[in-house]
Coordinates of C-alpha atoms and ligand atoms in Angstrom, one line a residue:
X1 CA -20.9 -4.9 -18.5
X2 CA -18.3 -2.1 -19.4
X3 CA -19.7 0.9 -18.4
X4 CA -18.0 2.5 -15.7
X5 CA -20.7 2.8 -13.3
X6 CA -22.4 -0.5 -13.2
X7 CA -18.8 -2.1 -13.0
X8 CA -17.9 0.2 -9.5
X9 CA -21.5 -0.7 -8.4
X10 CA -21.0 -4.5 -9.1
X11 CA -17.1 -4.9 -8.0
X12 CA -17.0 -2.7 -5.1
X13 CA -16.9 -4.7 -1.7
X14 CA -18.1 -2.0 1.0
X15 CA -18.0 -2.7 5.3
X16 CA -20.2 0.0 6.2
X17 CA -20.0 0.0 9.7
X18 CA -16.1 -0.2 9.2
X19 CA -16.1 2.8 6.3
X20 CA -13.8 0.5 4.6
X21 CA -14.1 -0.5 1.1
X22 CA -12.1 -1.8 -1.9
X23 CA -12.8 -1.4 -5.9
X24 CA -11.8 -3.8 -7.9
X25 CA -14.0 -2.4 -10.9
X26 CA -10.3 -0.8 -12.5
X27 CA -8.9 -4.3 -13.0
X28 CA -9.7 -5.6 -16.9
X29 CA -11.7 -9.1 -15.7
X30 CA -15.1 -9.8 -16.7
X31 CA -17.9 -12.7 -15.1
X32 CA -16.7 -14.9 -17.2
X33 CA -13.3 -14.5 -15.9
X34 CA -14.4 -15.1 -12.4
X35 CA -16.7 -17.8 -13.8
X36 CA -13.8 -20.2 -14.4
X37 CA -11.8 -19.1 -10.9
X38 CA -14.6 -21.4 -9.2
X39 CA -12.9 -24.4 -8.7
X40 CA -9.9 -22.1 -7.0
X41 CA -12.4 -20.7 -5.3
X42 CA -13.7 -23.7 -4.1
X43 CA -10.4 -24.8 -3.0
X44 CA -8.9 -21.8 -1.2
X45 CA -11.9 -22.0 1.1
X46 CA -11.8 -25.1 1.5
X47 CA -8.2 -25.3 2.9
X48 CA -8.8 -22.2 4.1
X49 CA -11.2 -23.5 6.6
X50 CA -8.4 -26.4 7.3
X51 CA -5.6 -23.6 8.2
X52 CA -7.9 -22.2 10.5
X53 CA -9.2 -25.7 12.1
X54 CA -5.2 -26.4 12.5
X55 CA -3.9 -28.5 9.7
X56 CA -0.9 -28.4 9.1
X57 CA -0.3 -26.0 6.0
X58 CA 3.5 -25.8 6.0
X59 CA 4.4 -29.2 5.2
X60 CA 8.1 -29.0 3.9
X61 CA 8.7 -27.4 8.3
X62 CA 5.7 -29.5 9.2
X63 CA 4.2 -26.5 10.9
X64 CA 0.4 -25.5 11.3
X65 CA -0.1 -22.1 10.5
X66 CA -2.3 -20.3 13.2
X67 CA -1.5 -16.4 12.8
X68 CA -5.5 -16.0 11.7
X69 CA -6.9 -18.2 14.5
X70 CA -4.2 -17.2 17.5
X71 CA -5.0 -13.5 17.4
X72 CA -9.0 -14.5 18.4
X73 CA -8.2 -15.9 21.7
X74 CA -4.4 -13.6 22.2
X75 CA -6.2 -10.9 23.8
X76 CA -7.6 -12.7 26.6
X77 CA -4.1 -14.7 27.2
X78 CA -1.6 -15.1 30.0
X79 CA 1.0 -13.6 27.3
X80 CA -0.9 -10.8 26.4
X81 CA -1.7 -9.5 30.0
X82 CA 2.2 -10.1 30.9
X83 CA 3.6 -7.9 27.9
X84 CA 1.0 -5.3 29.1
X85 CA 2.1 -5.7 32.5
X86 CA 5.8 -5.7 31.3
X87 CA 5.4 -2.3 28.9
X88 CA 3.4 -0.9 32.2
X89 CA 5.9 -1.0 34.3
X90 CA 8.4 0.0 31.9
X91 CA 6.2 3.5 31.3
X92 CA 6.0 3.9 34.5
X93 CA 9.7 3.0 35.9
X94 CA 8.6 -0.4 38.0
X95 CA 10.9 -2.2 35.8
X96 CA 14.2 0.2 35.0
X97 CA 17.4 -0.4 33.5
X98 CA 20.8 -1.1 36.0
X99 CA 21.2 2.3 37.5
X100 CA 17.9 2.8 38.4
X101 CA 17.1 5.6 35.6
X102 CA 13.6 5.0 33.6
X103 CA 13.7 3.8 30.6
X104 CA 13.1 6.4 28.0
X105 CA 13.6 4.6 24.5
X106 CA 13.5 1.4 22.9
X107 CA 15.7 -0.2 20.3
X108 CA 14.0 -3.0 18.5
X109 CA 16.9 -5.5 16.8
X110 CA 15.4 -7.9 14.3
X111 CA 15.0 -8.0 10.7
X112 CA 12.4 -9.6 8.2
X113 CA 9.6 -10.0 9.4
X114 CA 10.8 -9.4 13.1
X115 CA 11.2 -5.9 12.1
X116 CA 8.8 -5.3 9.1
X117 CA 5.4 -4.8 11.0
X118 CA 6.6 -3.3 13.6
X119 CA 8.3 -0.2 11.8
X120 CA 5.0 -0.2 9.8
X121 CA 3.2 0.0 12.6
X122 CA 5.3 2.8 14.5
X123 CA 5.1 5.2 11.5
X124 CA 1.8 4.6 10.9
X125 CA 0.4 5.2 14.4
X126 CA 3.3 7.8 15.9
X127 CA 4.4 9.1 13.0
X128 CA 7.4 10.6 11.7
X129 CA 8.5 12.5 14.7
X130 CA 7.6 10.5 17.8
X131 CA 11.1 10.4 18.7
X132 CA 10.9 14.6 18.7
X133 CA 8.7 14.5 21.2
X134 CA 9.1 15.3 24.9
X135 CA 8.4 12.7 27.6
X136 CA 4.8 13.9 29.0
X137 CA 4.2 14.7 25.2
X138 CA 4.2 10.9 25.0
X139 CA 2.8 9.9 27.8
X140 CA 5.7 8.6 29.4
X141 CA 5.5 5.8 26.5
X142 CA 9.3 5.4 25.1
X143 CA 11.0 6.5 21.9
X144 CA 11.8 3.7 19.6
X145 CA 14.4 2.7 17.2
X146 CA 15.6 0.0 15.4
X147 CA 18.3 -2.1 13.9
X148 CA 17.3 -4.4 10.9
X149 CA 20.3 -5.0 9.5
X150 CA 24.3 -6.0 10.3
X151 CA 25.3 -2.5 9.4
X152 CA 27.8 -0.8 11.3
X153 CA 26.7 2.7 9.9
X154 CA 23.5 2.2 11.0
X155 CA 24.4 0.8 14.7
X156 CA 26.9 4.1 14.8
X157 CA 24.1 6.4 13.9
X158 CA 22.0 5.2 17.1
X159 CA 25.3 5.1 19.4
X160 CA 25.0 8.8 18.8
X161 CA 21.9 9.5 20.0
X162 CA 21.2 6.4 22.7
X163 CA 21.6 7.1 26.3
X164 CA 22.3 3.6 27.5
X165 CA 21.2 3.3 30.9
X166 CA 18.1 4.8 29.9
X167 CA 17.1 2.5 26.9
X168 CA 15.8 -1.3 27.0
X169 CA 17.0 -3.6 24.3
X170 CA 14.4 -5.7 22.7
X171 CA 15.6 -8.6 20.5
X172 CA 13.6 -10.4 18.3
X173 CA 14.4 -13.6 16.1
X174 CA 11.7 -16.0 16.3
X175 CA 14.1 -18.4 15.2
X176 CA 16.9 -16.8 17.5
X177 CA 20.2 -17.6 15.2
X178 CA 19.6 -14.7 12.4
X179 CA 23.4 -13.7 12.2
X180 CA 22.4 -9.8 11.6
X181 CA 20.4 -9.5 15.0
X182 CA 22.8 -12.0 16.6
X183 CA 25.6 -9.4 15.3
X184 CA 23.6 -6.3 16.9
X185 CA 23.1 -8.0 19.8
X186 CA 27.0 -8.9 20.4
X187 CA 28.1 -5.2 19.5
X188 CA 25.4 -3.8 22.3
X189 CA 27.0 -6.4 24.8
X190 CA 30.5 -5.1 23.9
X191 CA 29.2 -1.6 24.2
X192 CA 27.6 -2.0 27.3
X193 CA 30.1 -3.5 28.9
X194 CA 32.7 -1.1 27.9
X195 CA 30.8 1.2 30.0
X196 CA 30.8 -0.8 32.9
X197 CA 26.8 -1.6 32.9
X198 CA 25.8 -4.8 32.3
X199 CA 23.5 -5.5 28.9
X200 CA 21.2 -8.1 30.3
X201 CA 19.5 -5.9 32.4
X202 CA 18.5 -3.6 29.7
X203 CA 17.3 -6.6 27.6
X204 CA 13.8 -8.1 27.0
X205 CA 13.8 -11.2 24.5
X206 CA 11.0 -12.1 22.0
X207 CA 11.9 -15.8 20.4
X208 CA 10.7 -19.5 20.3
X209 CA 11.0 -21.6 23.4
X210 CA 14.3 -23.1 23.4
X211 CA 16.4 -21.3 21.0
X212 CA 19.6 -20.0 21.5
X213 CA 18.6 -16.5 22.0
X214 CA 15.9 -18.1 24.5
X215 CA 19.1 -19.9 26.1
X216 CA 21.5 -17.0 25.8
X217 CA 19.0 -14.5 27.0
X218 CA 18.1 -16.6 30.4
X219 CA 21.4 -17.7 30.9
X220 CA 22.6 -13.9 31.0
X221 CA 19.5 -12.7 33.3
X222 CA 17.4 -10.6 30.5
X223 CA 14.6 -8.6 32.2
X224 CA 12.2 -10.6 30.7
X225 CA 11.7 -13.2 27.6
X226 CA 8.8 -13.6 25.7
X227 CA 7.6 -16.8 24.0
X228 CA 6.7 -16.9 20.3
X229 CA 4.8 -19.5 18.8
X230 CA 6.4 -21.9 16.0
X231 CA 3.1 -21.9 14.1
X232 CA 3.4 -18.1 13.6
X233 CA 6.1 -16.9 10.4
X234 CA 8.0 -14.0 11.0
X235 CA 6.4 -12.0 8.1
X236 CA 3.3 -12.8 9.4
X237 CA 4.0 -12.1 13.3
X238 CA 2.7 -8.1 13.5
X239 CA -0.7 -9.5 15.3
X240 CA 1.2 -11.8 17.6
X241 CA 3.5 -10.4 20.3
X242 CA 6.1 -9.6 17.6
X243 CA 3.8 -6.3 16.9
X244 CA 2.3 -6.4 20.7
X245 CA 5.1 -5.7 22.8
X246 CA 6.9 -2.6 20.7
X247 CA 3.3 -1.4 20.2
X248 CA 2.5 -1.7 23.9
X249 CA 5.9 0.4 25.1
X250 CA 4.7 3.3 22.7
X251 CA 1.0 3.7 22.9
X252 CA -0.3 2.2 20.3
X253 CA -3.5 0.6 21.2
X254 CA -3.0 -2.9 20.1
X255 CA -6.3 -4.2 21.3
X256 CA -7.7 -2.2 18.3
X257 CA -5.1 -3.3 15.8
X258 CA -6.1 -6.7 16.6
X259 CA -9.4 -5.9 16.5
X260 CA -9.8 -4.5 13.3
X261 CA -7.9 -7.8 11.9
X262 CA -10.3 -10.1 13.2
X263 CA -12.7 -8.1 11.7
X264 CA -11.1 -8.3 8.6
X265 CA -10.4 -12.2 9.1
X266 CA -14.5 -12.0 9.3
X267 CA -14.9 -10.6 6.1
X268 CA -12.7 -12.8 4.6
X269 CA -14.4 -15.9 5.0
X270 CA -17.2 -15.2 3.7
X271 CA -18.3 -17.7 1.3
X272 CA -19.7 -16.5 -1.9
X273 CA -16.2 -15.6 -3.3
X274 CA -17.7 -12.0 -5.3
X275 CA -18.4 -11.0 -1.7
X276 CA -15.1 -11.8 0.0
X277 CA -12.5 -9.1 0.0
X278 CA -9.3 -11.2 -0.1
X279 CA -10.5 -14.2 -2.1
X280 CA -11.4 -10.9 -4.9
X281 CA -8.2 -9.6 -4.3
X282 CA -6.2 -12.6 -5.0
X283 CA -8.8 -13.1 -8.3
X284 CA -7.2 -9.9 -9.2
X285 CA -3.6 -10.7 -8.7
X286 CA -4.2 -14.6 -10.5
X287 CA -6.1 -12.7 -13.5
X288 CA -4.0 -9.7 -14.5
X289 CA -0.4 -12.0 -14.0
X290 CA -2.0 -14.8 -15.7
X291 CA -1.2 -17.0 -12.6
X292 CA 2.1 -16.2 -13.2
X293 CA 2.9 -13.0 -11.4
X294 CA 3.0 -11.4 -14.8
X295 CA 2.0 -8.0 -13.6
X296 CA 4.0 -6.0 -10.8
X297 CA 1.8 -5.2 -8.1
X298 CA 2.2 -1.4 -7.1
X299 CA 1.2 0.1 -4.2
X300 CA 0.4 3.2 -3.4
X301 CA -1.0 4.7 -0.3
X302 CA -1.8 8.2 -0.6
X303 CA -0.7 8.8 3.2
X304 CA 3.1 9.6 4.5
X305 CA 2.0 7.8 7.4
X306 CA 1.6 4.7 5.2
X307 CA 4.7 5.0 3.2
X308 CA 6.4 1.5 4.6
X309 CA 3.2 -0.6 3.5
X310 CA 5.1 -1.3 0.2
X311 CA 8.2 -3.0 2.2
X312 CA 6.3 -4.5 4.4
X313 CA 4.2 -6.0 1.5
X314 CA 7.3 -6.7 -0.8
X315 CA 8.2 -9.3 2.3
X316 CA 4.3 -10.6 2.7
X317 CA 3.8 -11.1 -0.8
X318 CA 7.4 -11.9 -2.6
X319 CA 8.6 -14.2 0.5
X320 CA 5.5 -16.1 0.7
X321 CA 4.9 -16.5 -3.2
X322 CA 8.0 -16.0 -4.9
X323 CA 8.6 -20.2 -5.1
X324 CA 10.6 -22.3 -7.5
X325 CA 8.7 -25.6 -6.8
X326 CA 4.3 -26.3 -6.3
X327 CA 3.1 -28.4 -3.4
X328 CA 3.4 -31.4 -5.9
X329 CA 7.3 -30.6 -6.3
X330 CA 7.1 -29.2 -10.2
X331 CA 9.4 -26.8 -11.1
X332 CA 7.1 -23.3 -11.0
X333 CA 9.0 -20.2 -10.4
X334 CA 6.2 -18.3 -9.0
X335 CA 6.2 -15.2 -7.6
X336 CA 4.8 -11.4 -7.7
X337 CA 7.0 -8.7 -7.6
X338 CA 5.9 -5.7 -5.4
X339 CA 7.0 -2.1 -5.2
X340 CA 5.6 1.2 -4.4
X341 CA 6.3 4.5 -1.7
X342 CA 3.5 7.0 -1.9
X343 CA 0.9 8.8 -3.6
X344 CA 1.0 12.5 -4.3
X345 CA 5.0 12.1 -4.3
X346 CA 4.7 9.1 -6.5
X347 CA 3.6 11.4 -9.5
X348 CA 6.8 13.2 -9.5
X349 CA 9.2 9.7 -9.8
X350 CA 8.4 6.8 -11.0
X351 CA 4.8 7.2 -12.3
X352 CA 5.6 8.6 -15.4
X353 CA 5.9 5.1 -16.8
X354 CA 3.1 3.8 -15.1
X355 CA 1.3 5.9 -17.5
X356 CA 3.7 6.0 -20.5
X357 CA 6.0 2.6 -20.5
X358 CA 5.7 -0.8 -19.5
X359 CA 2.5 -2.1 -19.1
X360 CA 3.5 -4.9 -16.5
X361 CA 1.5 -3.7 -13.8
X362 CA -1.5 -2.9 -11.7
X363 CA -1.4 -0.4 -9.5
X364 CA -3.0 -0.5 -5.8
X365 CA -4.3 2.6 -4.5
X366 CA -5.2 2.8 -0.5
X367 CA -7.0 6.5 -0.2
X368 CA -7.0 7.9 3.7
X369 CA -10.4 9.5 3.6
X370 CA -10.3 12.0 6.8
X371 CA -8.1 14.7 6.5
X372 CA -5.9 14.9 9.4
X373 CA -6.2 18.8 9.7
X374 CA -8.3 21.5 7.5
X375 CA -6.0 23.3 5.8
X376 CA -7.6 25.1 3.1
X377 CA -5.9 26.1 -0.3
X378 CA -8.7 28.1 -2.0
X379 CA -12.0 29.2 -1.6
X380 CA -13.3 25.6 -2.7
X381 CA -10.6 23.0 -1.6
X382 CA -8.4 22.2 0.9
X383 CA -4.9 20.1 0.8
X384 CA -6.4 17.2 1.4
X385 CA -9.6 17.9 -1.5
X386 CA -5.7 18.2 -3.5
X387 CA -4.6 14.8 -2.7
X388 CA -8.2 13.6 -3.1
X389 CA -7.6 15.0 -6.7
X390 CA -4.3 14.0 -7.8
X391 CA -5.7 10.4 -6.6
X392 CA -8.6 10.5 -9.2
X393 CA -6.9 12.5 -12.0
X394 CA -3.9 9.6 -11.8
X395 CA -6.2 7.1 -11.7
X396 CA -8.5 8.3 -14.3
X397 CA -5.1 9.3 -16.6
X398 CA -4.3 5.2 -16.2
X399 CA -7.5 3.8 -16.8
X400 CA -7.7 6.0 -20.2
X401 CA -4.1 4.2 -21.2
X402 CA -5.5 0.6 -20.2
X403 CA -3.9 0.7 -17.2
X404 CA -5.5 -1.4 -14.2
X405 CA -6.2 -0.4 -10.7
X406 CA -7.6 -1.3 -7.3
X407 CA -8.7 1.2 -4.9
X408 CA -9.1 0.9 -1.1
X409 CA -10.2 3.4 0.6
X410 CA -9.9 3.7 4.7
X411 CA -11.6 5.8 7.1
X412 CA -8.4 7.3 8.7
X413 CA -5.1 5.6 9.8
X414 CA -5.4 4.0 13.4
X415 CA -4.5 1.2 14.8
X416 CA -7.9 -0.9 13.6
X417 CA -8.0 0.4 9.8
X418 CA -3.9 -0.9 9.7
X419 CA -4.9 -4.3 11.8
X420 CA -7.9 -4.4 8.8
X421 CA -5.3 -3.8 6.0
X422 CA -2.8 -6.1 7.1
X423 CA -5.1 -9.3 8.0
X424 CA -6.6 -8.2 4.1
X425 CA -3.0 -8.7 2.6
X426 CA -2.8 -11.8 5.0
X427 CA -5.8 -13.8 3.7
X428 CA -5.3 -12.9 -0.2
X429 CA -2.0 -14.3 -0.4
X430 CA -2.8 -17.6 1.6
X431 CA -5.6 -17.4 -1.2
X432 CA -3.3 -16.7 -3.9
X433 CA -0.8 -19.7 -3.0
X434 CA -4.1 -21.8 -3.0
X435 CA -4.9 -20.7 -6.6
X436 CA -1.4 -21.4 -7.8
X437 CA -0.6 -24.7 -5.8
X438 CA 2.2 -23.8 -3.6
X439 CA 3.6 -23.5 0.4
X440 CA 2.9 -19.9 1.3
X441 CA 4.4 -20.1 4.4
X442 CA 8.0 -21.7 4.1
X443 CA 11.3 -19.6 2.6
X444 CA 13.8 -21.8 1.1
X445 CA 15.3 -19.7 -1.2
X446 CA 16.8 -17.5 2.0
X447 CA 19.1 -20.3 3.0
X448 CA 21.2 -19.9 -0.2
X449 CA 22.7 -16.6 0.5
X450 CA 23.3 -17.5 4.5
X451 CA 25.4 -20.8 3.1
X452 CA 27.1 -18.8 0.3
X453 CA 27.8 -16.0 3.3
X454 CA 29.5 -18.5 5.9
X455 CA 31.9 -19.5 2.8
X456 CA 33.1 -16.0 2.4
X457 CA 33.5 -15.9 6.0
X458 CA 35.6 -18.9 6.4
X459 CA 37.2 -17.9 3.3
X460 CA 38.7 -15.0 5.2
X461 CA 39.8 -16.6 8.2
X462 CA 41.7 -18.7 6.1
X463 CA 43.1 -16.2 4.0
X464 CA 44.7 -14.1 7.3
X465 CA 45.7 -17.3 9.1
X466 CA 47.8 -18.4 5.6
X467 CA 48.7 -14.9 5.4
X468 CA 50.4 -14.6 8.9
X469 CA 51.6 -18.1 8.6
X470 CA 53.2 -16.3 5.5
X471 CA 54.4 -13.0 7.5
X472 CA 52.8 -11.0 5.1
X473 CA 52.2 -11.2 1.3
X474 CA 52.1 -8.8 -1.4
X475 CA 50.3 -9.2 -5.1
X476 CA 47.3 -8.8 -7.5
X477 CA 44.3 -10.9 -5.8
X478 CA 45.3 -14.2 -8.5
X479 CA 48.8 -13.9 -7.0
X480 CA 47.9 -13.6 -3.6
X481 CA 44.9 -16.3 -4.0
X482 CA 47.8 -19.0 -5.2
X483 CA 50.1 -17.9 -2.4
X484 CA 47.5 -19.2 0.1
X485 CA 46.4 -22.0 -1.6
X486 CA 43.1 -20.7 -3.2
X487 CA 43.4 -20.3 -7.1
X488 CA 40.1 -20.9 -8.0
X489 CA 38.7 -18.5 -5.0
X490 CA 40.8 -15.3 -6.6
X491 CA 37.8 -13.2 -7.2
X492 CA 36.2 -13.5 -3.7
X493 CA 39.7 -13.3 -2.4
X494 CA 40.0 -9.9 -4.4
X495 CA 36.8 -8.8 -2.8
X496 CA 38.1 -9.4 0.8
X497 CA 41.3 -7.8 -0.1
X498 CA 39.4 -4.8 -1.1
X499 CA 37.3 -5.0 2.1
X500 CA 40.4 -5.2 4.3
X501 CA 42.4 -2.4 2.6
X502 CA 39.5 0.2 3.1
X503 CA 39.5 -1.0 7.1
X504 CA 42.7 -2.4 8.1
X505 CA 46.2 -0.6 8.2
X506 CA 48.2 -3.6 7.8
X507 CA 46.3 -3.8 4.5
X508 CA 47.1 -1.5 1.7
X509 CA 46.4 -1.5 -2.3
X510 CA 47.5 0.6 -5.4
X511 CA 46.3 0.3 -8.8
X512 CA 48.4 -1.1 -11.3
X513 CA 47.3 -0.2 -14.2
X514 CA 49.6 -2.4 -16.5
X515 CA 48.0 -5.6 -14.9
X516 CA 44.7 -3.7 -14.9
X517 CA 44.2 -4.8 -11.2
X518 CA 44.8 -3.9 -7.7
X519 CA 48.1 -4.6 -6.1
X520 CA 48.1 -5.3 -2.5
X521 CA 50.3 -5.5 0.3
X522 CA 49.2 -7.2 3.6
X523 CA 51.8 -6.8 6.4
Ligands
LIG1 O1 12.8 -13.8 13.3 P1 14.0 -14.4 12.8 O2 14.1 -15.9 13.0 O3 15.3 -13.8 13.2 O4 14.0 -14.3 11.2 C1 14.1 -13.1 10.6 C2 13.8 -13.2 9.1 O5 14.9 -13.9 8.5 C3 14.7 -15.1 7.8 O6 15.8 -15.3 7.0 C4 13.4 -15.1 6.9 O7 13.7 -15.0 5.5 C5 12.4 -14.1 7.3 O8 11.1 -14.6 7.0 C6 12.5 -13.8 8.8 O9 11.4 -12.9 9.2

């Protein structure tokens, strides 16, 4: 079966009622190919059905893994109707920052998958200029930013615009000890206090029970803290309050977003395997990369609104599969590497190789079908017909070079179509890790850069205690690393050097360019 045709009419998955449907008929596979995927098949739903029944599916934390089940019964919780009732009050100025002024913006600190969904989610449902818009114009609902990272360019570029007795603080960490939020969090409390209000009271907490943001934020008197469940991974958290309460303190209808990922976790088990989305999905992934992640995955939404899908996939995808050892402890090394921005734009950058250079690849394409306005162009098309076209011709110009594609198209983008998206992405990789034999839901491989981090960082303390012990030194960074007792740590000792000369006036450096090195002088 290689015409064209009969291939979209056999491998294209349609929900009607939903106007959501994915093609798979780009991707090179055949029966036969799918044939021999039953026993995975088999497999992923039958552990499929034990993630959902509660097994525990993250042995190496000993964790369950219940971000499909937990969003069935969320909506009708105690948790749910409090964050409601929290964001309500907020909106309305019940619940108000120290002075008494209403809280007119948000700043979300968190990273990974504390941060991920919800800036997805913002962009996707507000849009690029939320933040623009004038009070009534939103409702009363507050503007949002966020800090995802331990940068202090990016916290200076929101002291410039933050009013702070009119913005709440929301932190989240499920595990509460990331160092970057942690960081944030310390700088705000500085910041507030240097202004004579107190932090706490313009602080809301999302994090397990018992952590020591939980502790730090009761023990200070946050407005409110909000549990999150162990069983739930950050990069899998946008359905659970990690995605609720941000959503619910800028009007995005979250009852909908969860709603269209139930109905997607419906699909999803379905059991004949041709018929269900994700398990056809992750087929695609295990065939084109041979199992081995061979073939980046691309992805391209042709929708602005949907340009941080690709980051918030690269974390999905590369943190849950990218694995050096298999459930049976075998040296692997799997993984899938994921990149993409946006179509239309796209054809201008980087897919001039998609169609000329590496053939490494398959490209995802997620079309928005409903224009957002009618703007016409000519007599016969408007700017959307124009994306609709640039979409087709780039797919048709790959599939005539070999090239392999899926393409999902979407109704419009609202809070259910991105709740039906996400859950998709969701099921295929728990699918995927079934096919290749590995933890989806565990991330080792972090740990290595926080332990190699805290080594630098104790490295420097030493290095400016030994250095005032010293009253001052003066050298290339080998000189100065044997003065303090460090030979074999010259290069990261250089590095800090470096870092202290650009930031500290007792530090200085020149180049010496006999030695070839930097020559510094710490007073
Ligand atoms: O929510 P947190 O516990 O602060 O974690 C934030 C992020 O950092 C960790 O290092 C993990 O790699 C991510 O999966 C996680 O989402």
């Amino acid at each position: 079966m290689n015409n064209w045709i009969e291939r979209n009419r056999a491998y294209t998955l349609v929900d009607a009622a939903d106007n959501f449907s994915i093609a798979f008929a780009g991707m090179k596979f055949t029966d036969a190919d799918l044939d021999k995927l039953a026993p995975k098949f088999e497999r992923a739903a039958r552990e499929m059905a034990r993630l959902e029944a509660g097994a525990v599916k993250n042995p190496d934390e000993n964790r369950k893994v219940t971000h499909f089940s937990d969003r069935i019964e969320y909506p009708k919780s105690a948790l749910f109707a409090s964050v409601e009732e929290f964001a309500e009050k907020v909106r309305t100025g019940k619940i108000t920052g120290e002075t008494g002024r209403k809280f007119d913006a948000v700043v979300v600190n968190g990273i990974g998958g504390s941060a991920l969904g919800p800036q997805l989610m913002q962009f996707a449902i507000n849009g690029p200029y939320w933040n623009e818009k004038s009070d009534a114009q939103r409702n009363g609902y507050l503007k949002i930013y966020f800090l995802d990272n331990t940068d202090s360019a990016e916290f200076a570029d929101l002291l410039e615009v933050m009013d702070p007795a009119a913005t709440l603080h929301l932190v989240i960490s499920k595990s509460g000890g990331t160092q970057e939020t942690k960081n944030n969090m310390i700088s705000m409390e500085k910041f507030y206090a240097e202004k004579g209000l107190s932090f706490a009271k313009h602080a809301a907490a999302i994090t397990m029970k018992g952590s020591e943001l939980d502790k730090h934020a009761h023990e200070t008197g946050f407005l409110a803290v909000f549990e999150m469940a162990e069983s739930i991974g950050g990069r899998t958290s946008e359905t659970s309050i990690v995605g609720h309460l941000p959503a619910a303190l800028t009007g995005v209808d979250f009852k909908a977003f969860l709603e269209g990922a139930c109905k997607m976790d419906e699909w999803t088990r379905t059991a004949d395997p041709r018929k269900n989305p994700a398990m056809m999905l992750a087929a695609m992934w295990y065939i084109a990369g041979n199992g081995r992640g061979d073939r980046n995955m691309v992805i391209v939404p042709y929708s602005d609104r949907l340009i941080l899908l690709s980051r918030y996939m690269q974390q999905l995808v590369m943190e849950s599969l990218g694995k050096a050892l298999d459930l049976d402890g075998k040296e692997v090394h799997q993984g899938l590497n994921v990149f993409g921005n946006k179509g239309g734009t796209d054809a201008h950058a980087f897919i001039q190789q998609l169609n000329d250079g590496r053939d490494d690849f398959f490209a995802t394409f997620i079309e928005v079908m409903k224009d957002a306005k009618r703007l016409p162009i000519t007599d016969a098309n408007t700017m959307g017909n124009y994306l609709h076209g640039f979409l087709e011709g780039l797919s048709a110009a790959l599939r005539g070079k070999g090239r392999q594609i899926i393409t999902i198209r979407i109704p419009e983008v609202n809070e259910r179509t991105l709740g039906m998206v996400i859950a998709l992405y969701e099921r295929a990789v728990a699918v995927y890790a079934e096919f290749i034999n590995i933890n989806a839901f565990h991330q080792p491989g972090v740990q290595a850069y926080k332990l190699a981090a805290k080594g630098i960082l104790t490295l420097r303390e030493t290095l400016m205690k030994k250095i005032a012990e010293l009253k001052g030194v003066s050298g290339t960074a080998e000189e100065i690393a044997a003065k303090v007792g460090e030979p074999d740590q010259a290069v990261e000792i250089g590095g800090l050097l470096d870092k202290a000369a650009a930031n500290c006036p007792h530090v200085t450096r020149e180049f010496c360019t006999m030695a070839n090195a930097w020559y510094y002088t710490v007073k």
